[in-house]
CSV table of C-alpha atoms in Angstrom, one decimal:
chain,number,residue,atom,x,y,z
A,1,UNK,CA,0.0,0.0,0.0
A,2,UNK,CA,1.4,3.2,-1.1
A,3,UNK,CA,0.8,6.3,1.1
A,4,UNK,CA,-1.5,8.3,-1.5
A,5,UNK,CA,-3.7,5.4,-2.7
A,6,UNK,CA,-6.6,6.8,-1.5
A,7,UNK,CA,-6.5,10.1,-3.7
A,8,UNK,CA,-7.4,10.9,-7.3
A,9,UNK,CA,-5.3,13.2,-8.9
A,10,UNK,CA,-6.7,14.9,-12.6
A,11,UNK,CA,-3.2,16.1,-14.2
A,12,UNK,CA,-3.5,18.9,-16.9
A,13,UNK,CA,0.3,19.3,-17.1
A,14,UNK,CA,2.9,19.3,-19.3
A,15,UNK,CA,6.4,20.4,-20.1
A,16,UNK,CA,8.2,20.1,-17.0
A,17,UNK,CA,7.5,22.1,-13.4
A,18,UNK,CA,3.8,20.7,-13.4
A,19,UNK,CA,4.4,16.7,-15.0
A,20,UNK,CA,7.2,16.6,-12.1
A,21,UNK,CA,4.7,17.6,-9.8
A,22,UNK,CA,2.4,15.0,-10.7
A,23,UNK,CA,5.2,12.3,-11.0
A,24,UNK,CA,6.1,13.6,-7.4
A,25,UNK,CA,2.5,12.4,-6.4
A,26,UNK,CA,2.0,9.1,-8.8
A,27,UNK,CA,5.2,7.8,-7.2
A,28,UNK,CA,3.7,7.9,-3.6
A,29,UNK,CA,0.8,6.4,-4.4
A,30,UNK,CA,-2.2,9.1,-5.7
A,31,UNK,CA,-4.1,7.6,-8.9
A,32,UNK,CA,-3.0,10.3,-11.0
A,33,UNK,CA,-5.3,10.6,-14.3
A,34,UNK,CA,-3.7,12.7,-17.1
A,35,UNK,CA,-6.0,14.3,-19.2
A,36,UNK,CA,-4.5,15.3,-22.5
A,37,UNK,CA,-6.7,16.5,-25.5
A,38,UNK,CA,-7.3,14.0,-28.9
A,39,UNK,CA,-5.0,14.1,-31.3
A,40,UNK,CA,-1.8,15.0,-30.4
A,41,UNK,CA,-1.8,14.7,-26.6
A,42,UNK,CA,-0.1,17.0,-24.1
A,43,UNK,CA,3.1,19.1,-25.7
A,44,UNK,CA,5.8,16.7,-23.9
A,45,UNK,CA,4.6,13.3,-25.5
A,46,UNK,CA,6.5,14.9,-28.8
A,47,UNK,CA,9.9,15.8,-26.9
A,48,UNK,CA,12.4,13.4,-28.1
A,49,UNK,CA,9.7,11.3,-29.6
A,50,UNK,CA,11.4,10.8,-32.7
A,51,UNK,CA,15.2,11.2,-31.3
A,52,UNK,CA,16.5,7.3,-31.9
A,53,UNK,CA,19.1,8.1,-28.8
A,54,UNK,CA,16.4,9.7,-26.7
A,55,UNK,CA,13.3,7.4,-27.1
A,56,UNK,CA,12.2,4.2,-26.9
A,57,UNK,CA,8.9,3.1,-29.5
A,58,UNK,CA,7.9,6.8,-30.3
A,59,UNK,CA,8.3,8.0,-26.5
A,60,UNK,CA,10.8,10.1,-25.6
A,61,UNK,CA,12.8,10.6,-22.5
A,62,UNK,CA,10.7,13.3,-20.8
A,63,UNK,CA,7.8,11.8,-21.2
A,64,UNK,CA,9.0,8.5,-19.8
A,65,UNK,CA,10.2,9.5,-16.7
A,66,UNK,CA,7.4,12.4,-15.9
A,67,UNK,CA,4.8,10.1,-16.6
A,68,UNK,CA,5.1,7.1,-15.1
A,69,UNK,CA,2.8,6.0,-13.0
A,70,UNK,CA,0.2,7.6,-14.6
A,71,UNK,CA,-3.1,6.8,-16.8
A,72,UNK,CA,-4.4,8.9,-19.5
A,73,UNK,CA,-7.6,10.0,-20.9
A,74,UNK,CA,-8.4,12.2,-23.5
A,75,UNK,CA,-10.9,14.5,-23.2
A,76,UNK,CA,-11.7,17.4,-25.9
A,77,UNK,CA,-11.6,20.1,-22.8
A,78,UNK,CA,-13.4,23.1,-25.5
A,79,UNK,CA,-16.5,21.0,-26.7
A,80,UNK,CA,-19.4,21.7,-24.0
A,81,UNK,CA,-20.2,18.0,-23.5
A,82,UNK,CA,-16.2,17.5,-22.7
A,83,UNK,CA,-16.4,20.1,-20.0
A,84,UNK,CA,-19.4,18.5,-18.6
A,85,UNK,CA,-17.3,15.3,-18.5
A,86,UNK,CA,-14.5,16.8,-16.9
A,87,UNK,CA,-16.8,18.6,-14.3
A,88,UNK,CA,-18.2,14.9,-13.7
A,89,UNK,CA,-14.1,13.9,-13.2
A,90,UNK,CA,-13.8,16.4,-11.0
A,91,UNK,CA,-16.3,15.5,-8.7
A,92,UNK,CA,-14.6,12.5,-8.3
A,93,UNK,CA,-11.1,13.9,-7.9
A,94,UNK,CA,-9.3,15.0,-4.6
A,95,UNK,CA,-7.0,17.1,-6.7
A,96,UNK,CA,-6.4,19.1,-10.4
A,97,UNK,CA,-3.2,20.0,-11.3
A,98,UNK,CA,-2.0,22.3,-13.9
A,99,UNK,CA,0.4,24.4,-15.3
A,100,UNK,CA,-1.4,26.6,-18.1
A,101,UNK,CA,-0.6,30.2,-18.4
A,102,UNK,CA,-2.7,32.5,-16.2
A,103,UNK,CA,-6.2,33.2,-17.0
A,104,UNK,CA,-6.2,29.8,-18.7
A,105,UNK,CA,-7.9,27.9,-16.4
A,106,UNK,CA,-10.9,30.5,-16.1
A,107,UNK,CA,-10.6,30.9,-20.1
A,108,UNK,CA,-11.4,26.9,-19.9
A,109,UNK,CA,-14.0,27.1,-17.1
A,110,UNK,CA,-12.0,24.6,-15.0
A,111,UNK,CA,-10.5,26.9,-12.0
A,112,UNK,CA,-11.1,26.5,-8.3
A,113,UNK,CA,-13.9,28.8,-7.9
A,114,UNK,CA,-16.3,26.7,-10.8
A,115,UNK,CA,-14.5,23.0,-9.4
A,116,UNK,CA,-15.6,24.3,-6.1
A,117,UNK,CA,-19.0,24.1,-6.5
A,118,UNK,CA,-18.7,21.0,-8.2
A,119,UNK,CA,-16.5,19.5,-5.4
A,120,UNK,CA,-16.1,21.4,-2.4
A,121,UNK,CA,-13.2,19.0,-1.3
A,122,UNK,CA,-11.6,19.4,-4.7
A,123,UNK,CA,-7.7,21.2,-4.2
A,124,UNK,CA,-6.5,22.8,-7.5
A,125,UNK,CA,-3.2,23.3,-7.7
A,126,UNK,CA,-1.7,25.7,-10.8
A,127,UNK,CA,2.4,25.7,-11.1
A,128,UNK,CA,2.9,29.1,-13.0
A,129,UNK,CA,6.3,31.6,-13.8
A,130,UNK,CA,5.1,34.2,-11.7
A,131,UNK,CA,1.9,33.5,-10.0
A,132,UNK,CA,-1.5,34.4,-9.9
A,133,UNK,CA,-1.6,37.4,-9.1
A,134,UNK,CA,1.2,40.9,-8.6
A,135,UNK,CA,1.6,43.6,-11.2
A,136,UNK,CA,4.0,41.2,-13.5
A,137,UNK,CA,2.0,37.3,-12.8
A,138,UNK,CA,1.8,37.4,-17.3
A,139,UNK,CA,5.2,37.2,-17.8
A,140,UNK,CA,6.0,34.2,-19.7
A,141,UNK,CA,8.6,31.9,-18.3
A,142,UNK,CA,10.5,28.4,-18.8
A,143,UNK,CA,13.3,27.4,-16.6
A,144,UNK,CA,15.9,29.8,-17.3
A,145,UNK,CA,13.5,33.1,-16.6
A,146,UNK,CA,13.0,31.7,-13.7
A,147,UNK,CA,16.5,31.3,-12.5
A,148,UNK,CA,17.3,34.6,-13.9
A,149,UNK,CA,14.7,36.7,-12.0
A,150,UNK,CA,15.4,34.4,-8.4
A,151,UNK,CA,18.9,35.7,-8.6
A,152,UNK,CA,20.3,32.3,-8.3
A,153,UNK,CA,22.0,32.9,-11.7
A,154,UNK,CA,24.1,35.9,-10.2
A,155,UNK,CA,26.2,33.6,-7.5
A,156,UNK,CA,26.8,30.3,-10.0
A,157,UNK,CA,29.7,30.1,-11.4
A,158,UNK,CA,33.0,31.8,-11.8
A,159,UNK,CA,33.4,35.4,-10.8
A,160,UNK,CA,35.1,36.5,-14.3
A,161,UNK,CA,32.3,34.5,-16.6
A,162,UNK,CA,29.4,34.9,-18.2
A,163,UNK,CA,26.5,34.2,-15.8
A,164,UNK,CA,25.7,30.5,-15.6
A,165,UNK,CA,22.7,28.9,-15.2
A,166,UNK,CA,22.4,25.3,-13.2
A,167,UNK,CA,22.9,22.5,-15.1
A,168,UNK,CA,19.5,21.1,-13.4
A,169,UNK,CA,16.4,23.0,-14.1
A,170,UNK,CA,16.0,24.2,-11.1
A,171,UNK,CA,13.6,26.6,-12.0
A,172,UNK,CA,11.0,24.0,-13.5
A,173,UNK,CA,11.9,21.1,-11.0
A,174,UNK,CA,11.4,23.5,-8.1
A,175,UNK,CA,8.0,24.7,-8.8
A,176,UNK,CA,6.8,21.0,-9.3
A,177,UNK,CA,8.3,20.1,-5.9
A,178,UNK,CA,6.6,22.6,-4.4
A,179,UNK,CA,3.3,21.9,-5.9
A,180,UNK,CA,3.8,18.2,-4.5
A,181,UNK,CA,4.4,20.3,-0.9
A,182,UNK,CA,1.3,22.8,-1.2
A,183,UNK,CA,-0.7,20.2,-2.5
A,184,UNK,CA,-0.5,17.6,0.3
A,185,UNK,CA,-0.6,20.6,3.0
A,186,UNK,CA,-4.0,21.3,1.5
A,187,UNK,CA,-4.9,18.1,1.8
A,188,UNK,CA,-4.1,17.9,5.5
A,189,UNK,CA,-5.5,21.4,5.9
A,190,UNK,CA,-8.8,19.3,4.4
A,191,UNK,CA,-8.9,16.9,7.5
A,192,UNK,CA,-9.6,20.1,9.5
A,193,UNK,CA,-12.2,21.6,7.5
A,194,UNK,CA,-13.7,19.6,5.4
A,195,UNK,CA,-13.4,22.0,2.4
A,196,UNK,CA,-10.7,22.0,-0.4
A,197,UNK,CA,-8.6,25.5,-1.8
A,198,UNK,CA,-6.5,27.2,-4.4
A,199,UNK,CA,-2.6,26.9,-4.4
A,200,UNK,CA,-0.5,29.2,-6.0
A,201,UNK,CA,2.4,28.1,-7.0
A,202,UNK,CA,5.4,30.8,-8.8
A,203,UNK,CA,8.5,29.4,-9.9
A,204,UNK,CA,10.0,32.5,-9.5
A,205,UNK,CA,8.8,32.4,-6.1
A,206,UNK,CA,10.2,29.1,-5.3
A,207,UNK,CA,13.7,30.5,-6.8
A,208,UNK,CA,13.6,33.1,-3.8
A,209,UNK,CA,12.7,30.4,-1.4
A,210,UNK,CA,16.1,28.7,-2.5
A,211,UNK,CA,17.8,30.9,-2.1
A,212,UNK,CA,17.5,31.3,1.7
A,213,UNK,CA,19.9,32.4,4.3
A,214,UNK,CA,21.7,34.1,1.1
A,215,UNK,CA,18.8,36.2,0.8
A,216,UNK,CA,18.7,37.2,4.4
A,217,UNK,CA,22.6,38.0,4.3
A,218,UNK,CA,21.8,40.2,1.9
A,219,UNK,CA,19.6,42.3,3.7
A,220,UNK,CA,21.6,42.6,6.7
A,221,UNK,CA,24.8,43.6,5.3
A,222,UNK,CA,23.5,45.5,2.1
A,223,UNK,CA,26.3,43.7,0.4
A,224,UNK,CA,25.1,41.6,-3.2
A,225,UNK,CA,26.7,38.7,-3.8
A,226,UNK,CA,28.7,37.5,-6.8
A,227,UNK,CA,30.0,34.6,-8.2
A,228,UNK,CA,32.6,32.8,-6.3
A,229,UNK,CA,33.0,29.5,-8.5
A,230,UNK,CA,32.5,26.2,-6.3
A,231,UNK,CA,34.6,28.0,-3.0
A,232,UNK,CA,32.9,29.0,0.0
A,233,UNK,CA,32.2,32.4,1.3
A,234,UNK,CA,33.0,31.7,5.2
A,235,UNK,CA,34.5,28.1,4.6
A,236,UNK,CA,38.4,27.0,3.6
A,237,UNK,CA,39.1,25.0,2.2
A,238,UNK,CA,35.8,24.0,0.3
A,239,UNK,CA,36.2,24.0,-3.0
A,240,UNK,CA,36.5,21.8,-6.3
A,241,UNK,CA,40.1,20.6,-6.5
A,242,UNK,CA,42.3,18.7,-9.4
A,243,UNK,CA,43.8,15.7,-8.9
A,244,UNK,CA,45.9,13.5,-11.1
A,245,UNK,CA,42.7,12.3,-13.0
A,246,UNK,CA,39.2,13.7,-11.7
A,247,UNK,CA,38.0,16.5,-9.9
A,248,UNK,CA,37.7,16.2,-5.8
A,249,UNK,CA,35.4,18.2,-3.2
A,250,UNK,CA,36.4,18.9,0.1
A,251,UNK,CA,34.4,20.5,2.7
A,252,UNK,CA,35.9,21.6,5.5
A,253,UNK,CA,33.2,23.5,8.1
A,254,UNK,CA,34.7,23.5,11.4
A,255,UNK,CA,38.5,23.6,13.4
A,256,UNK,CA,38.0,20.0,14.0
A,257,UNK,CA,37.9,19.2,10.7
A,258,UNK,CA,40.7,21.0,9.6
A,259,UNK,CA,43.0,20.0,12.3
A,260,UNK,CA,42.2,16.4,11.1
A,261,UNK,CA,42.8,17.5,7.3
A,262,UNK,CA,46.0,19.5,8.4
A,263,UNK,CA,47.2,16.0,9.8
A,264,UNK,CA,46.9,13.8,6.6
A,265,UNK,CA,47.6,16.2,4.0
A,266,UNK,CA,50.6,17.1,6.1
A,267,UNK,CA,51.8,19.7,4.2
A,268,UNK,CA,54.6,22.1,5.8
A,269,UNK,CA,53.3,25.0,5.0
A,270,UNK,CA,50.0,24.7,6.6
A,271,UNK,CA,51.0,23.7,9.9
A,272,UNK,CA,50.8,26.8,11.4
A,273,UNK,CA,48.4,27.8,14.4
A,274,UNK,CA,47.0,30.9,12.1
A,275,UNK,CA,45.2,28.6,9.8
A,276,UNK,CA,43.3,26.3,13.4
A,277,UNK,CA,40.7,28.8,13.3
A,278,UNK,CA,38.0,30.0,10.7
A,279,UNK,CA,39.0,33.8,10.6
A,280,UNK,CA,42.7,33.2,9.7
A,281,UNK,CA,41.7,30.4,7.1
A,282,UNK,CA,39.1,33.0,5.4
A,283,UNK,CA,42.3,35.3,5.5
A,284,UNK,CA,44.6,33.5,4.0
A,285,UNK,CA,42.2,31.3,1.5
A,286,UNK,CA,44.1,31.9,-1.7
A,287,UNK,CA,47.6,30.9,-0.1
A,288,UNK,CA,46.1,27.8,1.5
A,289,UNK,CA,44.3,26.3,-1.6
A,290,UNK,CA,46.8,26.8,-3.6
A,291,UNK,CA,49.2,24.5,-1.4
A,292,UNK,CA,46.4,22.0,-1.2
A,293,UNK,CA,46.2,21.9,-5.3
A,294,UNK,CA,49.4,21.7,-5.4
A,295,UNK,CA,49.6,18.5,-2.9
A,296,UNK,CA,46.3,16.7,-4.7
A,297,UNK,CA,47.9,16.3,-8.2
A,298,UNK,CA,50.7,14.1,-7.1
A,299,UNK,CA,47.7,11.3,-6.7
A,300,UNK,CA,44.1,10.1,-7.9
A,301,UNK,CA,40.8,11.0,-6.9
A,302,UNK,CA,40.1,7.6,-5.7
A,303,UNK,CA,43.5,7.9,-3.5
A,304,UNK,CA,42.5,11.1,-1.8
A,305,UNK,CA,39.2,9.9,-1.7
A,306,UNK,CA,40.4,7.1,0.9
A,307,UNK,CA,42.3,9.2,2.7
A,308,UNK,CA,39.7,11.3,3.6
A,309,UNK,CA,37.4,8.7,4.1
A,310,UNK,CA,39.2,7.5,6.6
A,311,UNK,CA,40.1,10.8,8.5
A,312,UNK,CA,36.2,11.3,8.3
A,313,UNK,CA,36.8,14.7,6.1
A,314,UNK,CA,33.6,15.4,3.8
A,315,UNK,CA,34.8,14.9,0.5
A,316,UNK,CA,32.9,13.8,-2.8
A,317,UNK,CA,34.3,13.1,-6.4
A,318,UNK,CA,33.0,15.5,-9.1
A,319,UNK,CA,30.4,12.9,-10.5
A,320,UNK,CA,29.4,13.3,-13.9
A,321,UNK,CA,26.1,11.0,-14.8
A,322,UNK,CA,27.4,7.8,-15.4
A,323,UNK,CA,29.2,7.7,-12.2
A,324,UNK,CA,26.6,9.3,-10.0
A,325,UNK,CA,24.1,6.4,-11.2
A,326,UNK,CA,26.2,3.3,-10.8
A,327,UNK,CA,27.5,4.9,-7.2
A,328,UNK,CA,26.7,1.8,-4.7
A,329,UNK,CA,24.5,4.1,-2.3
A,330,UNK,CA,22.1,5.1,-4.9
A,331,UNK,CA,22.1,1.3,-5.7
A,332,UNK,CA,21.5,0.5,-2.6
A,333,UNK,CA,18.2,2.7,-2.3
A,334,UNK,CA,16.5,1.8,-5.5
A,335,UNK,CA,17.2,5.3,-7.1
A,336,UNK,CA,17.6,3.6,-10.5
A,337,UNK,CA,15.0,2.0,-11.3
A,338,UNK,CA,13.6,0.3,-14.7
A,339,UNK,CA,10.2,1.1,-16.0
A,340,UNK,CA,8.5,-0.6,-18.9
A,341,UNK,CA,7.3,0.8,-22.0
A,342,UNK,CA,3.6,-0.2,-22.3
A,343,UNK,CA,4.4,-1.4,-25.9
A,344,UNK,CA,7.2,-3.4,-25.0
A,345,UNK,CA,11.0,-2.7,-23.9
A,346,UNK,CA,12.3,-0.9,-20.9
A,347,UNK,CA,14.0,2.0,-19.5
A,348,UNK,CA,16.2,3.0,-16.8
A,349,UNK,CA,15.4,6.2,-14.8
A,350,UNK,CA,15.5,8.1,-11.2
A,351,UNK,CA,13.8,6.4,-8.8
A,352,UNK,CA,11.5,8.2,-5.7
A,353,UNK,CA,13.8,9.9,-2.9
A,354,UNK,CA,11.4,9.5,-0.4
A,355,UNK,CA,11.4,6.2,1.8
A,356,UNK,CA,8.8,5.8,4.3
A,357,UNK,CA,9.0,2.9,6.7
A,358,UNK,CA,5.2,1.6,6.6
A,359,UNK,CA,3.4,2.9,3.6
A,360,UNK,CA,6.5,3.1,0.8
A,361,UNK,CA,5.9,0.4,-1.6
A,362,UNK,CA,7.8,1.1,-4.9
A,363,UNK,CA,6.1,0.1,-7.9
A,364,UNK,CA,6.7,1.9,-11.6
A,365,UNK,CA,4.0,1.5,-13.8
A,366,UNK,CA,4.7,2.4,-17.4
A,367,UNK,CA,3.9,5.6,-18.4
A,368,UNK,CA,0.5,5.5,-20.6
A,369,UNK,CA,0.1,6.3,-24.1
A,370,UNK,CA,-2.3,8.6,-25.0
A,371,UNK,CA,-5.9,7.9,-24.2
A,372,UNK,CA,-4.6,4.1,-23.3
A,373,UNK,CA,-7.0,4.3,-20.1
A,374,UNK,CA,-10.1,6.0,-21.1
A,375,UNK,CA,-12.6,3.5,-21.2
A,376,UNK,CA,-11.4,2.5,-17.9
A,377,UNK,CA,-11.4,6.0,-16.2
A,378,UNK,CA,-14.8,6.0,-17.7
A,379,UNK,CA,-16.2,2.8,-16.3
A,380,UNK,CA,-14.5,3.0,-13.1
A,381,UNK,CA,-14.8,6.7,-11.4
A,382,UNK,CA,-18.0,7.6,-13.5
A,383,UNK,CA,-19.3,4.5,-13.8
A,384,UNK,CA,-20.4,4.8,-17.9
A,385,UNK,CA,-21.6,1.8,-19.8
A,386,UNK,CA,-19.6,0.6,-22.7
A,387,UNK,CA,-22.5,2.4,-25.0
A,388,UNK,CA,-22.3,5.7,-23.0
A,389,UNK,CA,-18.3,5.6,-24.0
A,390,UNK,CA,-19.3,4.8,-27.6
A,391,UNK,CA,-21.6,7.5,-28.2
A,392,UNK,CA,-19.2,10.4,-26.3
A,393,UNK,CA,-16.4,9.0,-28.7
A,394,UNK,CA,-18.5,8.8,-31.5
A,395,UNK,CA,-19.1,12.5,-30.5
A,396,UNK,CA,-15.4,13.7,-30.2
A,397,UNK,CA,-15.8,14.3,-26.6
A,398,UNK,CA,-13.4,11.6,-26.0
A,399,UNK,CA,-10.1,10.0,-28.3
């Protein structure tokens, strides 16, 4: 028993920040209904989809991973008797999640205040660049707007570069986590009063969330950040170092640890009682990394890697993707996992971060193709007769 397998979950997303969101939600459980209009389907089905690196049978990679776990039905949203169908969906739903422009959802007749009355336990939940509201919420936005109005840009990366975005899409990713978050506060906000609500969710929003205690240093000192690369603002050494083959992270955060780092590098030059405190480290960060740079290229990662391990320094290698997958800890904890396409053949993908002792069963289901559960969504939440689906295909209402 997965911990959401009580809720019904109508997904109008696509792209990115709202599919994730819904993904978020399959994983853990919710029956999460996609509804995607005939023809075509929703934009992301077409990503890749023809790519023979990036697809397997005609579906590409985003749609693989964002959509697993889910069922789709299609439902011709602008036809009147396709928006009474959906209203009857919706009555049966715990939640609607989308990510349309704003105004899109009252353009379509499907927002909270008209689902409300339908469903008075119905959460919608609508992933947007900017919000619902605020003098600028039409702004259009993908990813990188995002992470160019949260700020986060303006501190990644070197300090003499071009600004750099992060090589995740943050900005997309972040809204759909935090859709997963509002949405299941809503629902336990439900418990209490027996009535759904509205959340809002900006990705720019969620850009200023991340960036935290940054944010309130900021207004403190008065003082904007720049880039500073991969070293630390209070910390050294933490920093991305070369060794004789791959790049190394060390993090040093307290004396302790670099009294114990002082002892097994032991390089000359740093054994001096300036460097056993934070203040004189700060002061002297250029001398001291360079020394350290200097002593990790004489060996491997993997060499310093054991060193440090065993001194208990935080230190990582610089993973790039096919090393971060095969690592044995990710192995360990089923975060690869293989999901089937429905036509035949698998593929490999993340698996679901979050572990929960008594209700985490993890199960992939493939993700659907496009309409492939109609007749079942039909017959099983709306209880239509094999006729009654006939006649609403036979009208276009349904593909």
């Amino acid at each position: 028993m997965k911990a959401l397998s009580d809720l019904v979950v109508i997904d109008l997303t696509h792209m990115l920040s709202g599919p994730f969101g819904g993904m978020l939600l399959a994983d853990l459980g919710a029956r999460t209904i996609k509804v995607e209009p005939p023809g075509k389907g929703e934009l992301t089905r077409g990503l890749l989809a023809k790519d023979p690196k990036n697809s397997l049978n005609g579906m590409g990679a985003y749609f693989l991973t964002l959509n697993r776990n889910k069922e789709s039905i299609c439902i011709d949203l602008k036809n009147e008797a396709g928006l009474a169908l959906f209203y009857e969906l919706a009555g049966k739903a715990d939640v609607v999640l989308s990510n349309f422009s704003p105004g899109v959802t009252e353009r379509l007749k499907i927002n909270y205040e008209i689902l409300a009355k339908i469903n008075k336990r119905i959460i919608t939940c609508t992933v947007s660049g900017f919000g619902e509201s605020g003098p600028a919420y039409k702004r259009p936005a993908f990813d990188m707007v995002a992470q160019g109005y949260g700020g986060g840009m303006s501190i990644t990366g070197q300090a003499d570069a071009p600004p750099t975005r992060a090589g995740i899409p943050i900005g997309d990713l972040s809204g759909g986590m935090f859709s997963a978050v509002g949405v299941l506060a809503a629902l336990h906000a439900r418990e209490r009063t027996g009535r759904g609500q509205h959340v809002d969710i900006s990705m720019q929003d969620c850009q200023i969330s991340l960036i935290n205690y940054m944010a309130t240093m900021y207004f403190l000192s008065g003082e904007v950040p720049g880039a500073i690369g991969n070293s630390h603002f209070v910390h050294v050494p933490y920093n991305t170092y070369p060794t004789k083959d791959r790049w190394l992270i060390i993090a040093i955060i307290t004396d302790g640890g670099w009294s114990s780092f002082r002892d097994m590098m032991g390089i000359e030059d740093l054994m001096n009682d300036k460097f056993d405190t934070q203040p004189g480290r700060l002061a002297e960060k250029d001398f001291i990394e360079e020394r350290i740079v200097t002593h990790l290229k004489k060996k491997s990662c993997d060499h310093w890697l054991e060193k440090l391990a065993e001194a208990r320094i935080p230190c990582a290698p610089v993973n790039d993707l096919e090393h971060a997958l095969n690592d044995i800890q990710i192995q360990a904890r089923n975060m690869v996992v293989t999901v089937a396409h429905p036509e035949g053949g698998e593929v490999r993908m993340p698996g679901n971060p979050v572990k929960m002792s008594e209700t985490g069963d993890e199960t992939f289901a493939p993700p659907p193709l496009l309409g492939q559960q109609t007749d079942t969504v039909l017959r099983d939440l709306l209880g239509k007769s094999s006729s009654d689906i006939q006649a609403l295909r036979d009208a276009g209402t349904i593909g």
